[in-house]
PDB file of C-alpha atoms in Angstrom:
ATOM      1  CA  MET A   1     -15.189  50.392  24.396  1.00 45.00           C
ATOM      2  CA  SER A   2     -12.401  50.042  23.074  1.00 44.00           C
ATOM      3  CA  ALA A   3     -10.640  46.903  24.443  1.00 50.00           C
ATOM      4  CA  SER A   4      -7.317  48.971  26.625  1.00 50.00           C
ATOM      5  CA  ARG A   5     -10.938  50.349  28.667  1.00 55.00           C
ATOM      6  CA  ARG A   6     -12.790  46.767  29.144  1.00 50.00           C
ATOM      7  CA  PRO A   7     -12.193  45.355  32.756  1.00 53.00           C
ATOM      8  CA  ALA A   8      -9.763  43.178  33.043  1.00 55.00           C
ATOM      9  CA  ALA A   9     -11.402  39.185  33.561  1.00 58.00           C
ATOM     10  CA  ILE A  10     -11.727  38.687  37.051  1.00 72.00           C
ATOM     11  CA  GLU A  11     -11.953  34.612  37.201  1.00 81.00           C
ATOM     12  CA  ARG A  12     -12.797  34.098  40.758  1.00 89.00           C
ATOM     13  CA  GLN A  13     -14.990  36.044  43.568  1.00 92.00           C
ATOM     14  CA  VAL A  14     -16.737  35.042  46.552  1.00 94.00           C
ATOM     15  CA  ILE A  15     -19.796  37.144  47.552  1.00 94.00           C
ATOM     16  CA  HIS A  16     -20.617  36.555  51.578  1.00 94.00           C
ATOM     17  CA  SER A  17     -23.812  37.139  53.780  1.00 95.00           C
ATOM     18  CA  LYS A  18     -24.079  36.063  56.999  1.00 96.00           C
ATOM     19  CA  PHE A  19     -27.229  37.254  59.459  1.00 97.00           C
ATOM     20  CA  SER A  20     -27.577  40.069  56.414  1.00 95.00           C
ATOM     21  CA  LYS A  21     -28.761  40.986  53.245  1.00 95.00           C
ATOM     22  CA  VAL A  22     -26.444  41.566  50.845  1.00 95.00           C
ATOM     23  CA  VAL A  23     -27.473  42.495  47.233  1.00 94.00           C
ATOM     24  CA  ARG A  24     -25.466  43.446  44.101  1.00 93.00           C
ATOM     25  CA  LYS A  25     -27.023  45.058  40.973  1.00 92.00           C
ATOM     26  CA  GLY A  26     -26.577  47.683  38.207  1.00 92.00           C
ATOM     27  CA  ARG A  27     -23.623  47.726  36.445  1.00 92.00           C
ATOM     28  CA  TRP A  28     -21.077  45.515  37.771  1.00 90.00           C
ATOM     29  CA  VAL A  29     -18.119  42.876  36.301  1.00 90.00           C
ATOM     30  CA  ALA A  30     -18.711  39.988  37.796  1.00 91.00           C
ATOM     31  CA  SER A  31     -16.170  36.786  37.307  1.00 91.00           C
ATOM     32  CA  ARG A  32     -16.506  33.375  35.550  1.00 93.00           C
ATOM     33  CA  HIS A  33     -16.688  31.331  38.624  1.00 94.00           C
ATOM     34  CA  THR A  34     -18.679  33.419  41.599  1.00 94.00           C
ATOM     35  CA  ALA A  35     -19.311  31.512  45.042  1.00 95.00           C
ATOM     36  CA  LEU A  36     -22.300  32.902  47.169  1.00 95.00           C
ATOM     37  CA  SER A  37     -22.309  31.762  50.133  1.00 96.00           C
ATOM     38  CA  ALA A  38     -25.505  33.067  52.430  1.00 96.00           C
ATOM     39  CA  TRP A  39     -26.211  31.766  55.973  1.00 96.00           C
ATOM     40  CA  PHE A  40     -28.677  32.945  57.979  1.00 97.00           C
ATOM     41  CA  GLY A  41     -29.249  36.001  55.852  1.00 95.00           C
ATOM     42  CA  ALA A  42     -30.370  36.827  52.013  1.00 95.00           C
ATOM     43  CA  LEU A  43     -28.442  36.837  49.278  1.00 95.00           C
ATOM     44  CA  ILE A  44     -28.993  38.990  45.704  1.00 94.00           C
ATOM     45  CA  ILE A  45     -27.422  39.343  42.952  1.00 94.00           C
ATOM     46  CA  ASP A  46     -29.095  40.663  39.580  1.00 94.00           C
ATOM     47  CA  LEU A  47     -26.906  39.519  36.275  1.00 92.00           C
ATOM     48  CA  SER A  48     -28.886  41.323  34.114  1.00 90.00           C
ATOM     49  CA  ASP A  49     -27.053  44.534  34.023  1.00 91.00           C
ATOM     50  CA  ALA A  50     -23.614  43.156  34.867  1.00 92.00           C
ATOM     51  CA  VAL A  51     -20.621  43.007  32.921  1.00 91.00           C
ATOM     52  CA  LEU A  52     -20.184  39.222  31.685  1.00 89.00           C
ATOM     53  CA  PRO A  53     -16.546  37.991  31.220  1.00 87.00           C
ATOM     54  CA  GLY A  54     -17.373  35.163  28.272  1.00 86.00           C
ATOM     55  CA  ARG A  55     -20.208  32.943  26.935  1.00 89.00           C
ATOM     56  CA  GLU A  56     -20.063  30.552  29.913  1.00 92.00           C
ATOM     57  CA  ILE A  57     -20.133  31.148  34.028  1.00 93.00           C
ATOM     58  CA  SER A  58     -20.704  29.347  36.780  1.00 95.00           C
ATOM     59  CA  ILE A  59     -22.249  30.406  40.478  1.00 95.00           C
ATOM     60  CA  HIS A  60     -21.601  27.912  43.058  1.00 96.00           C
ATOM     61  CA  ALA A  61     -24.745  29.213  45.818  1.00 95.00           C
ATOM     62  CA  ASP A  62     -24.240  27.581  48.966  1.00 96.00           C
ATOM     63  CA  ALA A  63     -26.911  28.609  51.716  1.00 96.00           C
ATOM     64  CA  MET A  64     -28.148  28.036  54.941  1.00 97.00           C
ATOM     65  CA  PHE A  65     -31.237  29.073  57.118  1.00 97.00           C
ATOM     66  CA  SER A  66     -31.155  31.498  53.817  1.00 96.00           C
ATOM     67  CA  LYS A  67     -32.317  32.623  50.481  1.00 95.00           C
ATOM     68  CA  VAL A  68     -30.246  33.298  47.419  1.00 95.00           C
ATOM     69  CA  ILE A  69     -31.728  35.029  44.803  1.00 94.00           C
ATOM     70  CA  VAL A  70     -29.872  34.895  41.070  1.00 93.00           C
ATOM     71  CA  ARG A  71     -31.737  37.376  37.629  1.00 92.00           C
ATOM     72  CA  VAL A  72     -30.021  36.425  34.679  1.00 91.00           C
ATOM     73  CA  PRO A  73     -30.060  38.228  31.325  1.00 90.00           C
ATOM     74  CA  GLU A  74     -32.943  37.250  29.116  1.00 86.00           C
ATOM     75  CA  ASN A  75     -31.539  35.621  26.985  1.00 87.00           C
ATOM     76  CA  ALA A  76     -29.852  33.282  29.031  1.00 89.00           C
ATOM     77  CA  GLN A  77     -29.378  29.530  29.511  1.00 90.00           C
ATOM     78  CA  VAL A  78     -29.443  28.364  32.622  1.00 91.00           C
ATOM     79  CA  VAL A  79     -28.432  24.571  33.775  1.00 91.00           C
ATOM     80  CA  ASP A  80     -28.754  23.685  37.426  1.00 91.00           C
ATOM     81  CA  GLU A  81     -26.699  21.521  38.541  1.00 93.00           C
ATOM     82  CA  GLY A  82     -26.978  21.347  42.250  1.00 92.00           C
ATOM     83  CA  SER A  83     -29.049  20.046  45.081  1.00 94.00           C
ATOM     84  CA  SER A  84     -31.277  20.743  47.742  1.00 93.00           C
ATOM     85  CA  LEU A  85     -31.569  19.327  51.476  1.00 95.00           C
ATOM     86  CA  PHE A  86     -35.350  20.655  53.030  1.00 95.00           C
ATOM     87  CA  GLY A  87     -35.569  23.456  50.859  1.00 92.00           C
ATOM     88  CA  LYS A  88     -36.797  24.665  47.684  1.00 92.00           C
ATOM     89  CA  ARG A  89     -34.544  25.467  44.752  1.00 91.00           C
ATOM     90  CA  ASN A  90     -36.676  27.043  41.870  1.00 90.00           C
ATOM     91  CA  VAL A  91     -34.221  27.291  38.155  1.00 85.00           C
ATOM     92  CA  THR A  92     -35.744  27.819  34.892  1.00 77.00           C
ATOM     93  CA  ALA A  93     -34.339  25.928  32.670  1.00 62.00           C
ATOM     94  CA  GLY A  94     -32.371  27.381  29.641  1.00 64.00           C
ATOM     95  CA  SER A  95     -33.806  29.984  26.507  1.00 67.00           C
ATOM     96  CA  THR A  96     -33.777  29.991  22.777  1.00 65.00           C
ATOM     97  CA  GLY A  97     -31.674  32.980  22.865  1.00 71.00           C
ATOM     98  CA  ASP A  98     -27.746  33.015  22.001  1.00 82.00           C
ATOM     99  CA  GLY A  99     -27.181  34.381  25.856  1.00 86.00           C
ATOM    100  CA  PRO A 100     -24.753  32.939  27.894  1.00 91.00           C
ATOM    101  CA  LEU A 101     -24.630  30.134  29.914  1.00 92.00           C
ATOM    102  CA  ILE A 102     -24.902  30.024  33.306  1.00 93.00           C
ATOM    103  CA  ARG A 103     -24.011  27.442  35.279  1.00 94.00           C
ATOM    104  CA  VAL A 104     -25.370  27.148  38.744  1.00 94.00           C
ATOM    105  CA  LEU A 105     -24.016  24.975  41.591  1.00 95.00           C
ATOM    106  CA  GLY A 106     -24.193  24.248  45.116  1.00 95.00           C
ATOM    107  CA  THR A 107     -26.490  23.078  48.077  1.00 95.00           C
ATOM    108  CA  SER A 108     -28.801  24.456  50.373  1.00 94.00           C
ATOM    109  CA  ARG A 109     -29.812  23.347  53.228  1.00 96.00           C
ATOM    110  CA  PHE A 110     -33.180  24.721  54.756  1.00 97.00           C
ATOM    111  CA  SER A 111     -32.717  27.447  52.246  1.00 96.00           C
ATOM    112  CA  LYS A 112     -34.244  28.939  48.972  1.00 94.00           C
ATOM    113  CA  VAL A 113     -32.123  29.246  45.972  1.00 94.00           C
ATOM    114  CA  ILE A 114     -34.182  30.660  42.986  1.00 93.00           C
ATOM    115  CA  VAL A 115     -33.328  31.848  39.683  1.00 91.00           C
ATOM    116  CA  THR A 116     -35.049  34.960  37.900  1.00 88.00           C
ATOM    117  CA  ARG A 117     -35.540  36.736  34.679  1.00 82.00           C
ATOM    118  CA  GLY A 118     -38.134  39.028  36.261  1.00 70.00           C
ATOM    119  CA  LYS A 119     -37.387  42.250  36.786  1.00 64.00           C
ATOM    120  CA  ASP A 120     -40.162  42.562  39.214  1.00 57.00           C
ATOM    121  CA  ASP A 121     -39.868  39.715  41.197  1.00 52.00           C
ATOM    122  CA  TRP A 122     -38.344  39.145  44.873  1.00 52.00           C
ATOM    123  CA  ASN A 123     -37.619  43.014  45.453  1.00 52.00           C
ATOM    124  CA  LEU A 124     -34.761  43.444  42.821  1.00 46.00           C
ATOM    125  CA  HIS A 125     -35.497  47.326  42.033  1.00 42.00           C
TER     126      HIS A 125
END
């Protein structure tokens, strides 16, 4: 793809889910800083086919009484810098690949935050 046909880098985007389920998957342009906000719902973000804007991106996931699932590319290195209160965080660490560095931040309260690499996990299809 030529430089003129490449999508412009998106510095920041916000994805909300309130009392509902929001799924973002397939070929889409991710941002360098993504804020995920789920309140009494589910938020499923699949980065495996997304166009990533650089070698490092951050995902700030805040959830209350919700489920947040992020699927990362197989070769991604993941760093979990978030916290949980009466919830569950299941963030697998890095890989030995040369893929992007993905930082997962934020707080989950009475919620689940899960970062996975599996294709069939968590009804992503």
